[in-house]
Amino acid sequence: MTDTLWLLCAALLMLLATCWLALSLQSHWRQAFARTDATPATKRLRVAGWTALLLSALCCLKADHPSMAVLVWFTLFSAAAMTTSMLLSYRPLWLRLVCPPLLRLS
C-alpha cells in the first residue's frame, strides 16, 4: 500500500475513533439518538474508539518515519476532534451513520 493510502486509512480511523469516543458519553449519545430509548454501549464504544486510535497510529507509523508519524497523528487527532465537535454542534444525527448496531446495544 502506498503512503497516501496509509494516511487516508489513518484519517478515517481517527475520525471514527473520535466519533465513537464522543458517542460513549451520555450527553452526546442523547444528541445523536434523541428519538430512541436505547442506552449507549459505553464500554464497547470506548474500546472501539481506543482501538481505532491505536490502529490510526500504526497506519501513521507505516506511512512515515516515527518522528513524522507522531506529528501527523496529532494533527489528524486535532482535525478529527474538530470535525466531530462540529458534527455534534450542527448535525448530531449524522453520527448515527458511524455507529454500527453492535455498538448501539447496551
CSV table of C-alpha atoms in Angstrom, one decimal:
chain,number,residue,atom,x,y,z
A,1,MET,CA,0.0,0.0,0.0
A,2,THR,CA,1.3,3.5,-0.7
A,3,ASP,CA,1.9,6.1,1.9
A,4,THR,CA,-1.1,8.1,0.7
A,5,LEU,CA,-3.5,5.1,1.3
A,6,TRP,CA,-2.0,4.5,4.8
A,7,LEU,CA,-2.6,8.2,5.7
A,8,LEU,CA,-6.1,8.0,4.4
A,9,CYS,CA,-6.8,5.0,6.5
A,10,ALA,CA,-5.3,6.7,9.5
A,11,ALA,CA,-7.5,9.8,8.9
A,12,LEU,CA,-10.6,7.6,8.6
A,13,LEU,CA,-9.8,5.6,11.7
A,14,MET,CA,-9.1,8.8,13.6
A,15,LEU,CA,-12.4,10.3,12.7
A,16,LEU,CA,-14.2,7.0,13.7
A,17,ALA,CA,-12.3,7.0,16.9
A,18,THR,CA,-13.3,10.5,17.9
A,19,CYS,CA,-16.9,9.9,16.9
A,20,TRP,CA,-17.1,6.7,18.9
A,21,LEU,CA,-15.4,8.2,22.0
A,22,ALA,CA,-17.9,11.1,21.8
A,23,LEU,CA,-20.8,8.8,21.5
A,24,SER,CA,-19.7,6.9,24.5
A,25,LEU,CA,-20.7,9.9,26.6
A,26,GLN,CA,-24.4,10.0,27.6
A,27,SER,CA,-24.9,13.7,26.6
A,28,HIS,CA,-23.6,13.2,23.1
A,29,TRP,CA,-25.4,9.9,22.7
A,30,ARG,CA,-28.7,11.7,23.5
A,31,GLN,CA,-27.9,14.4,20.9
A,32,ALA,CA,-27.3,11.8,18.2
A,33,PHE,CA,-30.1,9.3,19.2
A,34,ALA,CA,-32.7,11.7,20.5
A,35,ARG,CA,-35.7,9.7,19.5
A,36,THR,CA,-34.7,6.3,20.6
A,37,ASP,CA,-34.8,4.8,24.1
A,38,ALA,CA,-31.6,2.9,23.6
A,39,THR,CA,-28.8,3.5,26.0
A,40,PRO,CA,-25.2,3.6,24.7
A,41,ALA,CA,-22.9,0.6,25.0
A,42,THR,CA,-20.3,2.8,26.6
A,43,LYS,CA,-17.7,0.1,27.1
A,44,ARG,CA,-18.0,-1.2,23.6
A,45,LEU,CA,-17.8,2.4,22.2
A,46,ARG,CA,-14.8,3.2,24.3
A,47,VAL,CA,-13.0,0.0,23.4
A,48,ALA,CA,-13.8,0.6,19.7
A,49,GLY,CA,-12.6,4.2,19.9
A,50,TRP,CA,-9.3,3.4,21.6
A,51,THR,CA,-8.7,0.6,19.2
A,52,ALA,CA,-9.3,2.8,16.3
A,53,LEU,CA,-6.9,5.4,17.8
A,54,LEU,CA,-4.2,2.7,18.1
A,55,LEU,CA,-4.8,1.5,14.6
A,56,SER,CA,-4.6,5.1,13.3
A,57,ALA,CA,-1.2,5.5,15.0
A,58,LEU,CA,0.0,2.2,13.4
A,59,CYS,CA,-1.1,3.4,10.0
A,60,CYS,CA,0.8,6.7,10.5
A,61,LEU,CA,3.9,4.7,11.5
A,62,LYS,CA,3.6,2.6,8.4
A,63,ALA,CA,3.4,5.7,6.2
A,64,ASP,CA,6.2,7.8,7.7
A,65,HIS,CA,9.2,7.5,10.0
A,66,PRO,CA,8.4,7.7,13.7
A,67,SER,CA,9.1,11.4,14.3
A,68,MET,CA,7.0,12.5,11.4
A,69,ALA,CA,4.3,9.9,12.2
A,70,VAL,CA,3.7,11.3,15.6
A,71,LEU,CA,3.3,14.8,14.2
A,72,VAL,CA,0.9,13.6,11.6
A,73,TRP,CA,-1.0,11.6,14.2
A,74,PHE,CA,-1.5,14.6,16.5
A,75,THR,CA,-2.5,16.7,13.5
A,76,LEU,CA,-5.1,14.1,12.5
A,77,PHE,CA,-6.3,13.9,16.0
A,78,SER,CA,-7.0,17.7,16.3
A,79,ALA,CA,-8.7,17.8,12.8
A,80,ALA,CA,-10.9,14.8,13.7
A,81,ALA,CA,-11.8,16.2,17.1
A,82,MET,CA,-12.8,19.5,15.5
A,83,THR,CA,-14.8,17.7,12.8
A,84,THR,CA,-16.6,15.6,15.5
A,85,SER,CA,-17.4,18.7,17.6
A,86,MET,CA,-18.8,20.4,14.5
A,87,LEU,CA,-20.9,17.4,13.7
A,88,LEU,CA,-22.2,17.4,17.3
A,89,SER,CA,-23.0,21.1,17.1
A,90,TYR,CA,-24.7,21.3,13.7
A,91,ARG,CA,-25.6,17.8,12.6
A,92,PRO,CA,-25.6,15.4,15.5
A,93,LEU,CA,-27.9,12.9,13.8
A,94,TRP,CA,-25.1,12.2,11.2
A,95,LEU,CA,-23.2,10.4,13.9
A,96,ARG,CA,-25.7,7.6,13.7
A,97,LEU,CA,-24.0,6.7,10.4
A,98,VAL,CA,-20.8,5.8,12.1
A,99,CYS,CA,-22.3,3.8,14.9
A,100,PRO,CA,-23.0,0.2,13.8
A,101,PRO,CA,-25.7,-1.7,15.5
A,102,LEU,CA,-23.2,-3.8,17.5
A,103,LEU,CA,-22.1,-0.6,19.3
A,104,ARG,CA,-25.6,0.6,19.9
A,105,LEU,CA,-26.7,-2.2,22.1
A,106,SER,CA,-26.1,-1.9,25.8
